[in-house]
């Protein structure tokens, strides 16, 4: 359940900022399949990746963190 919430939030902010999955994965230095797994809720990103995502999307960690 938590993984799904992470994925929904990341996907929503990624789209809001105009990134495609491919371009955002490239910025983060991960494969599109890993980003897809995260966005579908099949994988929870590690702390390092969460920080990178927040930085690239210019959002606070509190905005990405599932409630």
PDB file of C-alpha atoms in Angstrom:
ATOM      1  CA  UNK A   1       0.000   0.000   0.000  1.00  0.00           C
ATOM      2  CA  UNK A   2       2.767   2.450   0.904  1.00  0.00           C
ATOM      3  CA  UNK A   3       4.584   1.696  -2.346  1.00  0.00           C
ATOM      4  CA  UNK A   4       1.456   2.597  -4.318  1.00  0.00           C
ATOM      5  CA  UNK A   5       1.193   5.952  -2.535  1.00  0.00           C
ATOM      6  CA  UNK A   6       4.849   6.746  -3.276  1.00  0.00           C
ATOM      7  CA  UNK A   7       4.298   5.840  -6.902  1.00  0.00           C
ATOM      8  CA  UNK A   8       1.166   7.938  -7.329  1.00  0.00           C
ATOM      9  CA  UNK A   9       2.803  11.008  -5.789  1.00  0.00           C
ATOM     10  CA  UNK A  10       5.996  10.676  -7.816  1.00  0.00           C
ATOM     11  CA  UNK A  11       4.072  10.144 -11.053  1.00  0.00           C
ATOM     12  CA  UNK A  12       1.794  13.121 -10.365  1.00  0.00           C
ATOM     13  CA  UNK A  13       4.682  15.504  -9.639  1.00  0.00           C
ATOM     14  CA  UNK A  14       6.698  14.155 -12.599  1.00  0.00           C
ATOM     15  CA  UNK A  15       3.818  14.866 -14.963  1.00  0.00           C
ATOM     16  CA  UNK A  16       3.170  18.256 -13.372  1.00  0.00           C
ATOM     17  CA  UNK A  17       6.783  19.228 -14.097  1.00  0.00           C
ATOM     18  CA  UNK A  18       6.504  18.020 -17.701  1.00  0.00           C
ATOM     19  CA  UNK A  19       8.847  15.033 -17.551  1.00  0.00           C
ATOM     20  CA  UNK A  20       8.222  11.843 -19.476  1.00  0.00           C
ATOM     21  CA  UNK A  21       9.169   8.613 -17.743  1.00  0.00           C
ATOM     22  CA  UNK A  22      12.132   8.292 -20.100  1.00  0.00           C
ATOM     23  CA  UNK A  23      13.469  11.805 -19.545  1.00  0.00           C
ATOM     24  CA  UNK A  24      12.989  11.646 -15.781  1.00  0.00           C
ATOM     25  CA  UNK A  25      14.646   8.235 -15.507  1.00  0.00           C
ATOM     26  CA  UNK A  26      17.607   9.603 -17.460  1.00  0.00           C
ATOM     27  CA  UNK A  27      17.883  12.608 -15.090  1.00  0.00           C
ATOM     28  CA  UNK A  28      17.857  10.268 -12.095  1.00  0.00           C
ATOM     29  CA  UNK A  29      20.292   7.803 -13.632  1.00  0.00           C
ATOM     30  CA  UNK A  30      17.910   4.851 -13.347  1.00  0.00           C
ATOM     31  CA  UNK A  31      16.266   2.685 -15.974  1.00  0.00           C
ATOM     32  CA  UNK A  32      12.781   3.412 -17.228  1.00  0.00           C
ATOM     33  CA  UNK A  33      11.708  -0.002 -15.948  1.00  0.00           C
ATOM     34  CA  UNK A  34      12.797   0.857 -12.386  1.00  0.00           C
ATOM     35  CA  UNK A  35      10.965   4.179 -12.504  1.00  0.00           C
ATOM     36  CA  UNK A  36       7.916   2.390 -13.913  1.00  0.00           C
ATOM     37  CA  UNK A  37       8.003  -0.144 -11.081  1.00  0.00           C
ATOM     38  CA  UNK A  38       8.156   2.677  -8.537  1.00  0.00           C
ATOM     39  CA  UNK A  39       5.282   4.562 -10.152  1.00  0.00           C
ATOM     40  CA  UNK A  40       3.130   1.407 -10.351  1.00  0.00           C
ATOM     41  CA  UNK A  41       3.752   0.731  -6.660  1.00  0.00           C
ATOM     42  CA  UNK A  42       5.784  -2.432  -7.165  1.00  0.00           C
ATOM     43  CA  UNK A  43       8.924  -0.937  -5.602  1.00  0.00           C
ATOM     44  CA  UNK A  44       9.616   1.605  -2.866  1.00  0.00           C
ATOM     45  CA  UNK A  45      12.473   3.974  -3.764  1.00  0.00           C
ATOM     46  CA  UNK A  46      15.441   4.019  -1.404  1.00  0.00           C
ATOM     47  CA  UNK A  47      16.302   7.143   0.577  1.00  0.00           C
ATOM     48  CA  UNK A  48      18.974   8.306  -1.869  1.00  0.00           C
ATOM     49  CA  UNK A  49      16.580   8.070  -4.809  1.00  0.00           C
ATOM     50  CA  UNK A  50      13.790   9.806  -2.885  1.00  0.00           C
ATOM     51  CA  UNK A  51      16.113  12.731  -2.199  1.00  0.00           C
ATOM     52  CA  UNK A  52      17.119  12.910  -5.865  1.00  0.00           C
ATOM     53  CA  UNK A  53      13.485  12.807  -6.980  1.00  0.00           C
ATOM     54  CA  UNK A  54      12.535  15.611  -4.606  1.00  0.00           C
ATOM     55  CA  UNK A  55      15.486  17.697  -5.800  1.00  0.00           C
ATOM     56  CA  UNK A  56      14.793  17.238  -9.528  1.00  0.00           C
ATOM     57  CA  UNK A  57      11.064  17.879  -9.088  1.00  0.00           C
ATOM     58  CA  UNK A  58      11.754  20.841  -6.810  1.00  0.00           C
ATOM     59  CA  UNK A  59       9.386  19.598  -4.104  1.00  0.00           C
ATOM     60  CA  UNK A  60       9.886  19.043  -0.401  1.00  0.00           C
ATOM     61  CA  UNK A  61      10.240  15.544   1.000  1.00  0.00           C
ATOM     62  CA  UNK A  62       7.065  16.123   2.994  1.00  0.00           C
ATOM     63  CA  UNK A  63       5.158  16.574  -0.286  1.00  0.00           C
ATOM     64  CA  UNK A  64       6.368  13.212  -1.611  1.00  0.00           C
ATOM     65  CA  UNK A  65       6.043  11.240   1.620  1.00  0.00           C
ATOM     66  CA  UNK A  66       2.808   9.231   1.830  1.00  0.00           C
ATOM     67  CA  UNK A  67       0.575  10.247   4.739  1.00  0.00           C
TER      68      UNK A  67
END
